[in-house]
Coordinates of C-alpha atoms in Angstrom, one line a residue:
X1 CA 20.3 7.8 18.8
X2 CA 20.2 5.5 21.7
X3 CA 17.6 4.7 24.2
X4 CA 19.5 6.4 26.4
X5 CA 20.5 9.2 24.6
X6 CA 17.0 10.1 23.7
X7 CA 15.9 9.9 27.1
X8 CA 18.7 12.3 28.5
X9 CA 17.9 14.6 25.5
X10 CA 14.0 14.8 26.4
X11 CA 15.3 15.2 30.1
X12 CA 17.0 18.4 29.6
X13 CA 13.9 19.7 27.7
X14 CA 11.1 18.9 30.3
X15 CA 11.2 21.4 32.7
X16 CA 12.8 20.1 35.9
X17 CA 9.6 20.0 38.4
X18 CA 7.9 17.6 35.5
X19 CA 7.9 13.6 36.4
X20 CA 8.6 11.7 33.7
X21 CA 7.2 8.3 34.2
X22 CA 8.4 6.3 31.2
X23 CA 5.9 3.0 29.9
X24 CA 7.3 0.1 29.8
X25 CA 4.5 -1.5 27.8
X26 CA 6.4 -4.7 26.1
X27 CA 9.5 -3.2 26.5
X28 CA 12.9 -5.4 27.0
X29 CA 14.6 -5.8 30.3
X30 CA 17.4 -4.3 28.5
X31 CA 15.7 -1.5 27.1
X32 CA 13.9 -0.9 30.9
X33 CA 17.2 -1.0 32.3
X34 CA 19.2 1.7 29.7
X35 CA 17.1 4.0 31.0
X36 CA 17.3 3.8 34.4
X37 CA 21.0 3.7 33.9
X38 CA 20.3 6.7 32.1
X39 CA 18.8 8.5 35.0
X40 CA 15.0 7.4 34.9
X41 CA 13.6 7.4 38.4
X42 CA 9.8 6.4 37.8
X43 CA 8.5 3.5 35.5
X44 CA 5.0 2.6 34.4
X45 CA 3.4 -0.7 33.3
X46 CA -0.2 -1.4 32.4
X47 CA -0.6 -4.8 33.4
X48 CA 0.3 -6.5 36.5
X49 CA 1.6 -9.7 34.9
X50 CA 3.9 -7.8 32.9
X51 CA 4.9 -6.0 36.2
X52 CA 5.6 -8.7 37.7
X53 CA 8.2 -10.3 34.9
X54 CA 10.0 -6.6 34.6
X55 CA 10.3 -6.8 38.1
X56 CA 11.8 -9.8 38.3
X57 CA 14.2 -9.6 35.8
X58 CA 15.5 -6.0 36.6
X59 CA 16.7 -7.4 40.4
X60 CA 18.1 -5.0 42.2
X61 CA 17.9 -1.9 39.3
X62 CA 14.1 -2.6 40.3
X63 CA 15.0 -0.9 43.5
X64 CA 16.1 2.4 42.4
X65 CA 12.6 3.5 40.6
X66 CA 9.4 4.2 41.3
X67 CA 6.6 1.7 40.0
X68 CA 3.6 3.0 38.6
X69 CA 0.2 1.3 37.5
X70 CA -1.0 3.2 34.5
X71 CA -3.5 0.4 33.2
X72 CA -6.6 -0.4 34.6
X73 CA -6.6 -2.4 37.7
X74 CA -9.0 -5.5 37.8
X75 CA -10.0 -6.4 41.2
X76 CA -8.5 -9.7 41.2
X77 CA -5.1 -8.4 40.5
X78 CA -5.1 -6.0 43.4
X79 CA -3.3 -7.9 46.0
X80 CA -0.1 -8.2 43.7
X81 CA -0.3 -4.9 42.5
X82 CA 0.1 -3.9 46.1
X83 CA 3.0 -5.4 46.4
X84 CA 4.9 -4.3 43.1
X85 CA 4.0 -0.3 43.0
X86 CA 4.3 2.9 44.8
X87 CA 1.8 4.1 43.1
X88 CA -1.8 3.6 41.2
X89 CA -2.9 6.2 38.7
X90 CA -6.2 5.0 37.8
X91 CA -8.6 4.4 40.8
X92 CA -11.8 5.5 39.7
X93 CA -14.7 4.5 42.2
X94 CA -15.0 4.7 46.0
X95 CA -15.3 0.7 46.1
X96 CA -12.5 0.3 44.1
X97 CA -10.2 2.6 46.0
X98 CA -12.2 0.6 49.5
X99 CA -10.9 -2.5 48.2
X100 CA -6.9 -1.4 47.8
X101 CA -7.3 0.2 51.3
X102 CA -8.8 -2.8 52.6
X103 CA -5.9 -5.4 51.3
X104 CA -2.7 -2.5 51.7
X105 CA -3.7 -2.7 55.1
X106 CA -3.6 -6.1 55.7
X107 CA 0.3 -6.3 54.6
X108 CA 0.8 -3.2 56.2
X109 CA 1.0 -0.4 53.4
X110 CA 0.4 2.5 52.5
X111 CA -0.7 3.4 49.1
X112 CA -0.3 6.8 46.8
X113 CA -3.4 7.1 44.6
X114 CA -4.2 9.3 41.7
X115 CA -7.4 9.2 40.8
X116 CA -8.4 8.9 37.1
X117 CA -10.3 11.2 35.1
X118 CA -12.3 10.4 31.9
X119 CA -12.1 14.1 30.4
X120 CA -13.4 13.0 27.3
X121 CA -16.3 11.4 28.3
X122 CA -15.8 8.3 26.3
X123 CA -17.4 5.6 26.9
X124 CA -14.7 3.2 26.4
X125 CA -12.3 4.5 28.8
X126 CA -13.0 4.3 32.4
X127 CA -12.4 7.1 34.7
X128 CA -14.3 9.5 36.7
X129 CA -16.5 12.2 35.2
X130 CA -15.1 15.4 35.0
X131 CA -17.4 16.6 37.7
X132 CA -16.2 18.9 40.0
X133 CA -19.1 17.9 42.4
X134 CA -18.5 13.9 41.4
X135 CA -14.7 14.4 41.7
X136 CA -15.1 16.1 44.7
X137 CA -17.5 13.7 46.5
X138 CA -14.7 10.7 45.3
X139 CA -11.8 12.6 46.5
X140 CA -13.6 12.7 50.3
X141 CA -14.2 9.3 50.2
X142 CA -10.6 8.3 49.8
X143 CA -9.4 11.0 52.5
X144 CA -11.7 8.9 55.2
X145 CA -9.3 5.2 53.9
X146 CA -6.5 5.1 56.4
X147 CA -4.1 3.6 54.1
X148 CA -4.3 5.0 50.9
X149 CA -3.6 8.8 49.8
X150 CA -4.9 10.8 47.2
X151 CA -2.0 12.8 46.0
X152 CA -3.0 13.9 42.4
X153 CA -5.3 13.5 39.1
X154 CA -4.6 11.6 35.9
X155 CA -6.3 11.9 32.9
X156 CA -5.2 10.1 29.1
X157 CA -7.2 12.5 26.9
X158 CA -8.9 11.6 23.6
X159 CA -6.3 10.7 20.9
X160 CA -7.1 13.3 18.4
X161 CA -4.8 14.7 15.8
X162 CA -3.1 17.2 16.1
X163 CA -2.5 17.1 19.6
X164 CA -3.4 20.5 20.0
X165 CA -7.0 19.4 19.6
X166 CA -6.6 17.4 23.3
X167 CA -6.2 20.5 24.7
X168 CA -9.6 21.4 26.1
X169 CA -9.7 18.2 27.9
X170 CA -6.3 18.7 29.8
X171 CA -7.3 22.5 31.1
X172 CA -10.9 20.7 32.3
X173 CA -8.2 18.2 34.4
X174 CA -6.3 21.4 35.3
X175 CA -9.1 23.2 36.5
X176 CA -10.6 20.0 38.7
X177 CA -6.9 19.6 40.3
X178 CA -7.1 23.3 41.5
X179 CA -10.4 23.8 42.6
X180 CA -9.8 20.3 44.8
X181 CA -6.9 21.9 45.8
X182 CA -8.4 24.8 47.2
X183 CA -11.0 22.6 49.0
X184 CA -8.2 21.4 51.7
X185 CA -10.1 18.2 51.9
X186 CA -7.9 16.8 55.1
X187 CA -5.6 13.6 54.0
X188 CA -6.0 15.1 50.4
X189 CA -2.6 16.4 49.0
X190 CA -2.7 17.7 45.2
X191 CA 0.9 17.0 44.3
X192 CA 0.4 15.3 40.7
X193 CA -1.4 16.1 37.6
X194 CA -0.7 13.3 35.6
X195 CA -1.4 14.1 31.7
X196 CA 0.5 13.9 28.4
X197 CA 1.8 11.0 26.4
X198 CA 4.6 11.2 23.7
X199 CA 2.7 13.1 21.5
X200 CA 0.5 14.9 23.7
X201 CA 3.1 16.0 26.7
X202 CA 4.3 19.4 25.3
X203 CA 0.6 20.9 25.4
X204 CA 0.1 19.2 28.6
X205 CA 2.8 20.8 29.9
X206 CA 1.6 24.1 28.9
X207 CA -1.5 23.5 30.4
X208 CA 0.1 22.3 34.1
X209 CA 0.6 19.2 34.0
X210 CA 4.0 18.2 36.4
X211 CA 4.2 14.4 35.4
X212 CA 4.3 12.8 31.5
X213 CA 3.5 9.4 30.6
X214 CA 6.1 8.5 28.0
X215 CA 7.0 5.4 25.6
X216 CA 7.4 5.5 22.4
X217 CA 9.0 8.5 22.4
X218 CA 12.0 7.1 24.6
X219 CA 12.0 3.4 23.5
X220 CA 10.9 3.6 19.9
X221 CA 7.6 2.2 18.1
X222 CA 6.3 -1.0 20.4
X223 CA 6.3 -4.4 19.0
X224 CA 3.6 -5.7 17.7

């Protein structure tokens, strides 16, 4: 089955209000480029660097997505970032989200922001602790950044097998996206809860998530 193909057939099964934002991770032009020809209408890339070269080499097919940074975001890659995505899943500190206010508003942008959260506690993976109180305190301090809003959670989970296991840590995400919800912090809007990977997405769907992170499962095992 195609790239294509398999991306149109996973369409149809996700339920129609769930984002599919497909990883590009050292994926081909050509390969990035089936897809959106295929329908795709968000992409994700870890790395800026990589970003940037996809970017590049898609022209004008770059135009009719939506870029977003799934990797984490070193400091001195933040003013290029901000000018190749919409949107940056894993902010995970008040400073850090200060400094992508501070340089979007020097070339004039405005910046969707999920922030990430570390529901496994692990200590390789950054992320903020699934807190209510320290989520809660993190999603105020964005709301007061003129140029950057907070419009959802994002959360990669353990990798545990079977992926049922990961459940537990998707309903904590869940559970912190409603209560902030609820809060009405003002310049806060909850829109995305960002959880599920190929293996993962069918129980994170169950458990609310409305956007998928996937990759293999559209382009195929990566190259090594």
């Amino acid at each position: 089955m195609s790239i294509a193909d398999t991306y149109r057939k996973i369409r149809k099964n996700v339920p129609d209000h769930v984002t599919i934002v497909l990883a590009c991770k050292k994926r081909t032009p050509d390969e990035v480029l089936e897809v959106i020809e295929a329908g795709a209408t968000d992409l994700g890339e870890n790395y800026v660097q990589e970003a940037e070269q996809m970017i590049a080499s898609l022209g004008e097919a770059a135009l009719r997505v939506r870029w977003h940074m799934i990797g984490p975001l070193q400091k001195n890659k933040i003013n290029k970032a901000l000018r190749l995505f919409d949107t940056v899943q894993t902010v995970h500190s008040l400073k850090q989200a200060g400094e992508l206010d501070k340089r979007a508003g020097a070339i004039g942008k405005e910046l969707s922001v999920c922030m990430e959260i570390n529901s496994g506690r692990e200590t390789a993976k950054s992320g903020v602790e699934p807190d209510y109180e320290t989520v809660r305190e993190l999603a105020e301090g964005i709301s007061t950044l003129e140029h950057l809003r907070l419009e959802g959670l994002m959360t990669m989970g353990p990798f545990l097998d079977p992926p049922e296991q990961i459940r537990p840590f998707f309903r904590t995400t869940r559970e912190l996206f409603d209560r902030l919800r609820e809060t009405e912090i003002p310049n806060v809007d909850m829109k995305y809860l960002s959880m599920g990977m190929t293996d993962s997405y069918p129980v994170a769907i169950e458990e609310g998530s409305n956007m998928i992170r996937l990759g293999t499962g559209i382009f195929g095992p990566r190259p090594v």
